[in-house]
Structure formats: C-alpha cells, structure tokens
PDB file of C-alpha atoms in Angstrom:
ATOM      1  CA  UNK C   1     -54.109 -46.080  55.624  1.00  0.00           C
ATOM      2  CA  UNK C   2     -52.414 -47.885  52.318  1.00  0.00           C
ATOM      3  CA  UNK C   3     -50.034 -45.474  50.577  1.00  0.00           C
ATOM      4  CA  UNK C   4     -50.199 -45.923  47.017  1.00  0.00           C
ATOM      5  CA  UNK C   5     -47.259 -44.842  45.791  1.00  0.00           C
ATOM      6  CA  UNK C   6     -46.150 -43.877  41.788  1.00  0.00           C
ATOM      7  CA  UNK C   7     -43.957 -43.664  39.829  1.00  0.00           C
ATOM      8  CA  UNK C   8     -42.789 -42.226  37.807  1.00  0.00           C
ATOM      9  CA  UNK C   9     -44.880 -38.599  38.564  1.00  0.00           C
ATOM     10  CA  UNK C  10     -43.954 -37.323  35.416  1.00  0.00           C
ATOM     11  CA  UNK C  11     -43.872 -39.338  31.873  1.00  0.00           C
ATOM     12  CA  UNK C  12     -42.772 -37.240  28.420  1.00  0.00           C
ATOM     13  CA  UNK C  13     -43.316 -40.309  25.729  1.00  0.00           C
ATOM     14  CA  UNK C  14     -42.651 -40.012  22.536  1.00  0.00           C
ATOM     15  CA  UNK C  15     -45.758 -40.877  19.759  1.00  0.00           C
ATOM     16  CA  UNK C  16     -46.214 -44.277  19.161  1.00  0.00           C
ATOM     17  CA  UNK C  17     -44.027 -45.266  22.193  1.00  0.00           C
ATOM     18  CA  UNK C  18     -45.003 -47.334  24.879  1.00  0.00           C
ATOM     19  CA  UNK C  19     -44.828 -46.302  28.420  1.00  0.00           C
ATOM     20  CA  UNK C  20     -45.263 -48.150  31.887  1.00  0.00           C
ATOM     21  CA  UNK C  21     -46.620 -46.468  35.074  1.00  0.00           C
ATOM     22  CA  UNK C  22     -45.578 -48.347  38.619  1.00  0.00           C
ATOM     23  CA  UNK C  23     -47.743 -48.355  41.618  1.00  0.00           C
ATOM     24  CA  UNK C  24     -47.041 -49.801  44.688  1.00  0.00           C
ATOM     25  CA  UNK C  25     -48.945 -50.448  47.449  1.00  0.00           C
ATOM     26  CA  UNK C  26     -47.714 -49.869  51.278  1.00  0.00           C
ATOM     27  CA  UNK C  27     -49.161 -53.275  52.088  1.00  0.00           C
ATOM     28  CA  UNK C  28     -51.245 -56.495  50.401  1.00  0.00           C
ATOM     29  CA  UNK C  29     -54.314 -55.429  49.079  1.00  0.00           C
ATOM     30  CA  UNK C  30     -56.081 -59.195  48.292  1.00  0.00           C
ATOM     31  CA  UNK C  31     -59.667 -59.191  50.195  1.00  0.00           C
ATOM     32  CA  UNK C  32     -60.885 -61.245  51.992  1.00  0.00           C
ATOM     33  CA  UNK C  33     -63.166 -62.456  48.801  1.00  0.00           C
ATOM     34  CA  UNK C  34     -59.831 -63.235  47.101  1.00  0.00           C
ATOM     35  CA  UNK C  35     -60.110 -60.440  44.583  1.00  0.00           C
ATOM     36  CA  UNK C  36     -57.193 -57.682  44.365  1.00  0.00           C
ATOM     37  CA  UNK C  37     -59.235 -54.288  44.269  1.00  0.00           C
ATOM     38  CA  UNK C  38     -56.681 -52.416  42.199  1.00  0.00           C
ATOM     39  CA  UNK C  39     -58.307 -50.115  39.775  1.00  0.00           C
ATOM     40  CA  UNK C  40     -56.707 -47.763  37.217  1.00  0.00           C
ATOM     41  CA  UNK C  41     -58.238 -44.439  36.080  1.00  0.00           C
ATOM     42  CA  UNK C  42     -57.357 -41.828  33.443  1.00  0.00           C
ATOM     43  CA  UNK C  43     -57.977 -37.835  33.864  1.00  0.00           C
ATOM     44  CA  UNK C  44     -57.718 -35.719  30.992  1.00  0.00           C
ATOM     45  CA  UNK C  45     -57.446 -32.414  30.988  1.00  0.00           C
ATOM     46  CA  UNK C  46     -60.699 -30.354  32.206  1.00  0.00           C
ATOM     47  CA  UNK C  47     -62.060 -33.758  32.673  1.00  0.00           C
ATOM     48  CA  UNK C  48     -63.657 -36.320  35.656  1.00  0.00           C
ATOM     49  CA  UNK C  49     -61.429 -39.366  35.874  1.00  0.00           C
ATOM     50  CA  UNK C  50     -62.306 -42.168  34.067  1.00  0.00           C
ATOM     51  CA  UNK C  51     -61.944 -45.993  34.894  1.00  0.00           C
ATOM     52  CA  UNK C  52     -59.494 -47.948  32.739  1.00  0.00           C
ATOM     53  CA  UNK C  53     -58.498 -51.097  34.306  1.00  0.00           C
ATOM     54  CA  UNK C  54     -60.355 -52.757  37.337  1.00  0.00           C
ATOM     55  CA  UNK C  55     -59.255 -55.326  39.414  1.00  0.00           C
ATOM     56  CA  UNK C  56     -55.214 -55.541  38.344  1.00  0.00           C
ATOM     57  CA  UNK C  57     -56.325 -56.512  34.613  1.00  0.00           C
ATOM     58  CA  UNK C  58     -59.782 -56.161  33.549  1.00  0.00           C
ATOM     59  CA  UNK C  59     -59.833 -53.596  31.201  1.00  0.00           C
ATOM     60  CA  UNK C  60     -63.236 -51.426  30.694  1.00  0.00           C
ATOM     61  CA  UNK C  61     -65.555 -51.402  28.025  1.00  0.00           C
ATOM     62  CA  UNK C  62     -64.983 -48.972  24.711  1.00  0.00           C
ATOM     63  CA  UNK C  63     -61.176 -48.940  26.155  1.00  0.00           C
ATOM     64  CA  UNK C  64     -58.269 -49.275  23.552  1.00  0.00           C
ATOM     65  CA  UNK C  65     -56.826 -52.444  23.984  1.00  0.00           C
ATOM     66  CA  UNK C  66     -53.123 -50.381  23.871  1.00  0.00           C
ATOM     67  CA  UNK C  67     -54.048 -50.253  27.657  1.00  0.00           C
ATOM     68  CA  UNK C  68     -53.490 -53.107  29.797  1.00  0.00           C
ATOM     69  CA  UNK C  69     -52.528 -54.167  33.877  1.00  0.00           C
ATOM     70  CA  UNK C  70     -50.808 -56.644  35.568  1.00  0.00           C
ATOM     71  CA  UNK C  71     -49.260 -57.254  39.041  1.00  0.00           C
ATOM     72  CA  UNK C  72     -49.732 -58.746  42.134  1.00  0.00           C
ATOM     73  CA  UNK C  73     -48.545 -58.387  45.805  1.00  0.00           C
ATOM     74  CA  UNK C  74     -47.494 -55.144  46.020  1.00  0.00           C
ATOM     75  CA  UNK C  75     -46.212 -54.443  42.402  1.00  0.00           C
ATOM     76  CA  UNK C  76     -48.664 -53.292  39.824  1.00  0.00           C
ATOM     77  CA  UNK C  77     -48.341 -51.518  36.140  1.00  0.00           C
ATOM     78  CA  UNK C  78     -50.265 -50.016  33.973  1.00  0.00           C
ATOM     79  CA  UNK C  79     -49.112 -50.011  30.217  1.00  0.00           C
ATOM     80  CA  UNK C  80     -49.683 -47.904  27.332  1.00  0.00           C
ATOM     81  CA  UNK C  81     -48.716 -49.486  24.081  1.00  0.00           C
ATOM     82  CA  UNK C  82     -48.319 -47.172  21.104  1.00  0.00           C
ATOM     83  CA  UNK C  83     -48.862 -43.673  23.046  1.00  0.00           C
ATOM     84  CA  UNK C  84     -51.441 -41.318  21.130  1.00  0.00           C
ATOM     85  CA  UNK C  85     -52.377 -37.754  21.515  1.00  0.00           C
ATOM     86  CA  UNK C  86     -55.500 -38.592  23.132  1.00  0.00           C
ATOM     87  CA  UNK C  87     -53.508 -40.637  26.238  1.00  0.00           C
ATOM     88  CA  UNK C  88     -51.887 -37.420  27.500  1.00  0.00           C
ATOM     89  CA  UNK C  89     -53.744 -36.269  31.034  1.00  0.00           C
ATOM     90  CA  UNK C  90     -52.943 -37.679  34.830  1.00  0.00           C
ATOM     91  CA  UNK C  91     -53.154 -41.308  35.661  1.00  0.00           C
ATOM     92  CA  UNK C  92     -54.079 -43.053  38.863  1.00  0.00           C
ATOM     93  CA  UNK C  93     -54.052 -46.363  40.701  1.00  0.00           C
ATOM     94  CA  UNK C  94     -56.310 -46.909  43.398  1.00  0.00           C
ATOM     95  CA  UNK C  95     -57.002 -49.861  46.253  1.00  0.00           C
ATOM     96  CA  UNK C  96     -60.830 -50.465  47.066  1.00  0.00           C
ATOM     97  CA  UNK C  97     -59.270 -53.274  49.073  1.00  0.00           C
ATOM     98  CA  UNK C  98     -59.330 -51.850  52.967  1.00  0.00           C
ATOM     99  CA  UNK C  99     -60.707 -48.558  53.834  1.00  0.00           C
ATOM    100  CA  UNK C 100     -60.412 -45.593  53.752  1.00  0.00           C
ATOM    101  CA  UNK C 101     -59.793 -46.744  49.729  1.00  0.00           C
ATOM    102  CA  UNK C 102     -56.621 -44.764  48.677  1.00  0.00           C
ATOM    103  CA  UNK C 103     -55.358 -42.980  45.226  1.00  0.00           C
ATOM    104  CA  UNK C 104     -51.525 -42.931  44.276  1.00  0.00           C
ATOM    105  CA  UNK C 105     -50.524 -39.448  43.678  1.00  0.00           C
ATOM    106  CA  UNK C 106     -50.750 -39.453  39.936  1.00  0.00           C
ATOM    107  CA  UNK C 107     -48.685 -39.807  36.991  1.00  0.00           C
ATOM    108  CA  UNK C 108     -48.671 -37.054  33.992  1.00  0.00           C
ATOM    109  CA  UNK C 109     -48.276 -38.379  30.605  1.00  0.00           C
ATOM    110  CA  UNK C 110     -47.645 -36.123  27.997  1.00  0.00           C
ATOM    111  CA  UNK C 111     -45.853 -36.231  24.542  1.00  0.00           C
ATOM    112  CA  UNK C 112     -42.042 -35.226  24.138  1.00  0.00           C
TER     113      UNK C 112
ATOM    114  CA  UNK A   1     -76.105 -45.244  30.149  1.00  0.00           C
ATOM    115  CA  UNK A   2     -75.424 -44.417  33.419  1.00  0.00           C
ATOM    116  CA  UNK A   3     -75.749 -40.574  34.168  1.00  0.00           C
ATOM    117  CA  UNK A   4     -74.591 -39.034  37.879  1.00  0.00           C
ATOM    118  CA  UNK A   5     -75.652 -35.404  37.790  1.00  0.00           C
ATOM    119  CA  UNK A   6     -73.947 -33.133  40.543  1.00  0.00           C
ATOM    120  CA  UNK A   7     -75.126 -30.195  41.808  1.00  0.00           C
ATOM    121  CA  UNK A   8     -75.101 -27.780  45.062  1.00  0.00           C
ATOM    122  CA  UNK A   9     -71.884 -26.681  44.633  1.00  0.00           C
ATOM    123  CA  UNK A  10     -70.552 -22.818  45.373  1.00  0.00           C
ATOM    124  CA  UNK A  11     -68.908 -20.416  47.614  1.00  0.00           C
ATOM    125  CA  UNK A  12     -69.568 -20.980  51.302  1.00  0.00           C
ATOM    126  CA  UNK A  13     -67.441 -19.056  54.221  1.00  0.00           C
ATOM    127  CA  UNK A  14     -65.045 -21.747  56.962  1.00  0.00           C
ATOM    128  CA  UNK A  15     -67.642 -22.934  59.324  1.00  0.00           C
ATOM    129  CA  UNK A  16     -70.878 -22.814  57.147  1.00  0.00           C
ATOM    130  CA  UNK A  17     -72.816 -25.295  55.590  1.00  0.00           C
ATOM    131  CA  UNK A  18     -73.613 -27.002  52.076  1.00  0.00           C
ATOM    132  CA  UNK A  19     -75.533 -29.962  50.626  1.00  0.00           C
ATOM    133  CA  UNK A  20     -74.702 -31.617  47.291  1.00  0.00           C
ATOM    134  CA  UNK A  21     -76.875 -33.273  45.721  1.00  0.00           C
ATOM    135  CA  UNK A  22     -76.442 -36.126  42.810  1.00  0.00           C
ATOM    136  CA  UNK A  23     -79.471 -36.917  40.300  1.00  0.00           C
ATOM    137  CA  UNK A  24     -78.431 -40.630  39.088  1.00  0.00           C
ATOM    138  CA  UNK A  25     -79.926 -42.548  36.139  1.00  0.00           C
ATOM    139  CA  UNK A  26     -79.489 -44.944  33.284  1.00  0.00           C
ATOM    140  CA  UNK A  27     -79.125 -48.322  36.385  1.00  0.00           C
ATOM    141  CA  UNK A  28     -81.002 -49.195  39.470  1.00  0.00           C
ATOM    142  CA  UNK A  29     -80.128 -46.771  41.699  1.00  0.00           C
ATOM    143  CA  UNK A  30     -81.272 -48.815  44.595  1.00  0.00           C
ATOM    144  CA  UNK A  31     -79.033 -51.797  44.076  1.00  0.00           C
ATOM    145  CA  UNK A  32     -76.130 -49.949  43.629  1.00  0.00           C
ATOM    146  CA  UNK A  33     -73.708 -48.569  46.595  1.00  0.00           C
ATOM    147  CA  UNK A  34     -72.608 -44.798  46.026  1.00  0.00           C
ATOM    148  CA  UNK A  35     -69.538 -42.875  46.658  1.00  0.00           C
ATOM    149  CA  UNK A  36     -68.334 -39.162  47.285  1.00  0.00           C
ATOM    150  CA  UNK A  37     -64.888 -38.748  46.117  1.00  0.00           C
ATOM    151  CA  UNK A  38     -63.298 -35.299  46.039  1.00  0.00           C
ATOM    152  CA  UNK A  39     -60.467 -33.282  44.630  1.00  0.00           C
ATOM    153  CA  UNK A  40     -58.474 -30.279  45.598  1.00  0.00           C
ATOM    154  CA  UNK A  41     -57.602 -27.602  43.026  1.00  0.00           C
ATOM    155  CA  UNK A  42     -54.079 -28.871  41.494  1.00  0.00           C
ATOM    156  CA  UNK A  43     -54.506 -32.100  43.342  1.00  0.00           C
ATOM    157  CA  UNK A  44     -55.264 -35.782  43.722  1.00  0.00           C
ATOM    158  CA  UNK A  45     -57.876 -37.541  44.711  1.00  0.00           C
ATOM    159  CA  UNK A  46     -59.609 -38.683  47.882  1.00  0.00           C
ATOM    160  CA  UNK A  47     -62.242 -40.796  48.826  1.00  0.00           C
ATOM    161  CA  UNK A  48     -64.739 -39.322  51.113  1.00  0.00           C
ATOM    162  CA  UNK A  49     -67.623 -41.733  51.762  1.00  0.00           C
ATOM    163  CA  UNK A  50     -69.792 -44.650  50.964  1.00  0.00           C
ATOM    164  CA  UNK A  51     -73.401 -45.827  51.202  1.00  0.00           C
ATOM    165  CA  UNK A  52     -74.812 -48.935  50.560  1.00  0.00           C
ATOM    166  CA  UNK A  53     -78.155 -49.122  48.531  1.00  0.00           C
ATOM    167  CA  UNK A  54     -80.326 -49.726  51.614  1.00  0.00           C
ATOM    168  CA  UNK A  55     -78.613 -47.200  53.227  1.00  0.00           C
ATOM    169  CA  UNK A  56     -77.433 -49.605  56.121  1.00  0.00           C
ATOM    170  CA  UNK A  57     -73.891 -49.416  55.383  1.00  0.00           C
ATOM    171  CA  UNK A  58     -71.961 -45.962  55.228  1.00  0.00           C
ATOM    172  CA  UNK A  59     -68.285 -45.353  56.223  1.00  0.00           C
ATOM    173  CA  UNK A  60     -66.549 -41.739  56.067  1.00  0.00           C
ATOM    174  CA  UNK A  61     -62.916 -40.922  55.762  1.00  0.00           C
ATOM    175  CA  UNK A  62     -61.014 -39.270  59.206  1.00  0.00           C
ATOM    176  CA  UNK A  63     -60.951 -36.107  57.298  1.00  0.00           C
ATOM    177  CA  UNK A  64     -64.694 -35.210  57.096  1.00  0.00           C
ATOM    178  CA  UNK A  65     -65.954 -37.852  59.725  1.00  0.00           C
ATOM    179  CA  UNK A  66     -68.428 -36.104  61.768  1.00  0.00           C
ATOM    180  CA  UNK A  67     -68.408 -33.281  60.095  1.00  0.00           C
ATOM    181  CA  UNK A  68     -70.034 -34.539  56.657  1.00  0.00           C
ATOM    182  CA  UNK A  69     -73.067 -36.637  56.305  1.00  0.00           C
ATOM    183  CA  UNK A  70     -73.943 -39.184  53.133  1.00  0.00           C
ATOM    184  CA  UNK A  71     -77.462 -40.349  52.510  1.00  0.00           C
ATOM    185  CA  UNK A  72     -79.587 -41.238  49.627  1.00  0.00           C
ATOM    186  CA  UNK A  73     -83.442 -41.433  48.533  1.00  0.00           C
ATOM    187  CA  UNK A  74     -83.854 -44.086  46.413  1.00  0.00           C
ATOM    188  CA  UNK A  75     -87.400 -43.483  45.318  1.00  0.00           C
ATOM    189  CA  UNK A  76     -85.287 -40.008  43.522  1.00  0.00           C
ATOM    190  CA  UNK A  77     -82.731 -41.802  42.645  1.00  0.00           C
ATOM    191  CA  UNK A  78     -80.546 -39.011  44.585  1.00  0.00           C
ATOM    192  CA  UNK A  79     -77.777 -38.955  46.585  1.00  0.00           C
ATOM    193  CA  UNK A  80     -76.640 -36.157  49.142  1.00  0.00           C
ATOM    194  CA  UNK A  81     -73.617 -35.290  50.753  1.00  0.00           C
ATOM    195  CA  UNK A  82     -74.333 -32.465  53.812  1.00  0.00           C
ATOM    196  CA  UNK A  83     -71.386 -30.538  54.705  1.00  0.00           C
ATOM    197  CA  UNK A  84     -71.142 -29.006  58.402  1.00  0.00           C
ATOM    198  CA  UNK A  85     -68.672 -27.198  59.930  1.00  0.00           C
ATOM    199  CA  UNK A  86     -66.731 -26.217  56.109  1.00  0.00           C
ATOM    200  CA  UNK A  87     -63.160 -25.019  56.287  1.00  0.00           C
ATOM    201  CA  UNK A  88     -60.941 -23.920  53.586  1.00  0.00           C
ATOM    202  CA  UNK A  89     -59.023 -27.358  53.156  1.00  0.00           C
ATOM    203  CA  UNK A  90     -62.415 -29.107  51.854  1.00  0.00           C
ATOM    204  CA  UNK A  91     -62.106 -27.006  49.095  1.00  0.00           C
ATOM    205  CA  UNK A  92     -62.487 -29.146  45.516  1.00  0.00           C
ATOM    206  CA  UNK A  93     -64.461 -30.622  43.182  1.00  0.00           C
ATOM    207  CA  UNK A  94     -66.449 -33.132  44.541  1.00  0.00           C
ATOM    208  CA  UNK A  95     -67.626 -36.382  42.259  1.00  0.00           C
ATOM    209  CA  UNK A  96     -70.874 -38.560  42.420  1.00  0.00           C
ATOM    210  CA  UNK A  97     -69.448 -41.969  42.059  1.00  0.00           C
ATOM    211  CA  UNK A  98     -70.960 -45.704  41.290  1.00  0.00           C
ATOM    212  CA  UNK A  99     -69.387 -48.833  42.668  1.00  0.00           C
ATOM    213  CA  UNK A 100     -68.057 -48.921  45.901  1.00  0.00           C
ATOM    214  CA  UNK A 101     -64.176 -50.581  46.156  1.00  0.00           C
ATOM    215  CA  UNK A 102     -64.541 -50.228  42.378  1.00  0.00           C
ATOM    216  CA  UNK A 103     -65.486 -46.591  41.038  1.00  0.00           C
ATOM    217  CA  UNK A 104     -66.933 -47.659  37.834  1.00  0.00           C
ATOM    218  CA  UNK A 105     -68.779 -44.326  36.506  1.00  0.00           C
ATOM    219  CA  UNK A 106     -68.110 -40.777  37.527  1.00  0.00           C
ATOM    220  CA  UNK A 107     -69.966 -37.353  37.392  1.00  0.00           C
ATOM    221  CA  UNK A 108     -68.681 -34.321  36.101  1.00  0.00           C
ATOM    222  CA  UNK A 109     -68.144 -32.915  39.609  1.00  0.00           C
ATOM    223  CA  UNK A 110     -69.471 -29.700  41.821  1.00  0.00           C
ATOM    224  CA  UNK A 111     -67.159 -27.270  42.884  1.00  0.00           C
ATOM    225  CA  UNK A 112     -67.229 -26.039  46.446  1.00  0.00           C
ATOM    226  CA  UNK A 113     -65.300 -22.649  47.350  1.00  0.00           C
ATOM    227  CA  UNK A 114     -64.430 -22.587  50.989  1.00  0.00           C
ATOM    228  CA  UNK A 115     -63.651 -18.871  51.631  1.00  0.00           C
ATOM    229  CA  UNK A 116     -64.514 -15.610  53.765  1.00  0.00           C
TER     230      UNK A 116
END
C-alpha cells in the first residue's frame, strides 16, 4: 500500500499567518491517464471531511482562494494563506492513484 | 446539490451482522461510481470499497475483504454496504462517498458500535 505520510501532525498558527502542511507519498502516484490523484480534504470539528484541493492543485468550488496545492513526484503541500478561525480542524492528503487509495495521518491546525 | 444520506448504523455484538444503507440525490446516481470510507473513533481515515455505476467494477480493502459486501440499486438511487462477521476494530463512522480516486462529496456518516 502507499504510505502517505505528514507532516507536521500538529500546527498552532497564529491569525492571519500562513501555514504549509507536507505530504509525502511512499512512492509515484501519476496514473496511468497521466493525472496525479492527490486530493486534499478538511475536517472540522464534529464534522464529515470535506474536499479542498483535487488533483495536486485544483481547488473546489465555494473554497477560499487562501487555500492552494502544489507538488509533484513525491512532494506535495497544501497552503493556508492568512489562517482564520474557521481553518482550525484536521487536514488530510489522500492518493486515488493505486489501490487500496490511502489517507496521510492528518494534520491539526489550530490557532496559538 | 448533491445529498448522500447514511443510515443503518448502531450497536451490533463481534461476529454479527449490519447493513448500511445510503439514500443519494441531487446527480445521476447511475453514472456515478460510489465509495465507503470509514473512520475509527479518534482516528483517520480509510477507504473501504468501491463500485462502479453498473455495478461491474467493485474492489474492497484487505481489511474487510470477504467479510463486507458493496452494492447499489440504481433505480433507488441507494447504496449498501453489508457487514458480516463484525469485530470490535470495524468500529467508526462510516461515510457514503461520490467519486471514486477523487472523493468529491461526503455524507454525514453512520456510526457502527462493535461491542458485547
């Protein structure tokens, strides 16, 4: 299985800080269609998780543009510019590239 | 908008049996592959299963293979997940998802109990 692997696992940020979450993956994940299945997802507290970023940088509908991805190979990064209240909760990468499709272990932002 | 409605959750003792159940609307159902994803109290997340929207394509993950079962009616616009052969460790929330390889939308999650 690919191990998806975070870091850091805990992020204080201060308000209106940026902040950078790493996740690296145990091996490529480009499919065979040429696309890099690497998805981002936000949980916040009490809640389902919620898709941020698909595919490395494609960022979802009705979310801030503060959030953004990049990466390739194995090095990937989500990045929250300007932290707000609302960003706090657990954040996860994910490959949909080979199966069994694998989460990192989850990052939790909160404020300082 | 896309709605995925899960239900069947509850407490079950290790070896029984449970089916979920997820009521999907707001997109064809039928076109769309669906995904089980689950989470242990306190935990992360892992992905379960897949089926594709003809139902010809399904794939489970080592832990529940053969144990668990995904399938889907598409004139309900339902999907199921049967659970055989429980034991405490499937314990968690389990999520109705859209997309496969891609997770788009999410339910609000069932919670299964696995305990005597």
């Amino acid at each position: 299985d690919v191990v998806m692997t975070q870091s850091p696992l805990s992020l204080p940020v201060t308000l209106g800080q940026s902040a950078s979450i790493s996740c690296r993956p145990s091996q490529s994940i480009v499919y065979s269609d040429g696309n890099t299945y690497l998805n981002w997802f936000q949980q916040r507290p009490g809640q389902s998780p919620r898709r941020l970023i698909y595919k490395v940088s494609n960022r979802d509908s009705g979310v801030p543009d503060r959030f953004s991805g990049s990466g390739s190979g194995t090095d990937f990064t989500l990045k929250i510019s300007r932290v707000e209240a609302e960003d706090v909760g657990v954040y996860y990468c994910m490959q949909g590239t080979h199966w069994p499709w694998t989460f990192g272990q989850g990052t939790k932002v909160d404020i300082k | 908008q896309v709605q995925l409605v899960e239900s069947g959750g509850g407490l079950v003792k290790p070896g029984g049996s449970l089916r979920l159940s997820c009521a999907a609307s707001g997109f064809t159902f039928s076109d769309s592959y669906m995904n089980w994803i689950r989470q242990a109290p306190g935990s992360g997340l892992e992905w379960l299963s897949y089926i594709s929207g003809s139902s010809s394509d399904t794939n489970y993950a080592d832990s529940v293979k053969g144990r668990f079962t995904i399938s889907r009616d598409n004139a309900k616009n339902s999907l199921y997940l049967q659970m055989d052969s429980l034991r405490a460790e499937d314990t968690a929330v389990y999520y109705c998802v859209r997309h496969a390889r891609l997770a788009a939308y999410w339910g609000q999650g069932t919670l299964v109990t696995v305990s005597s």
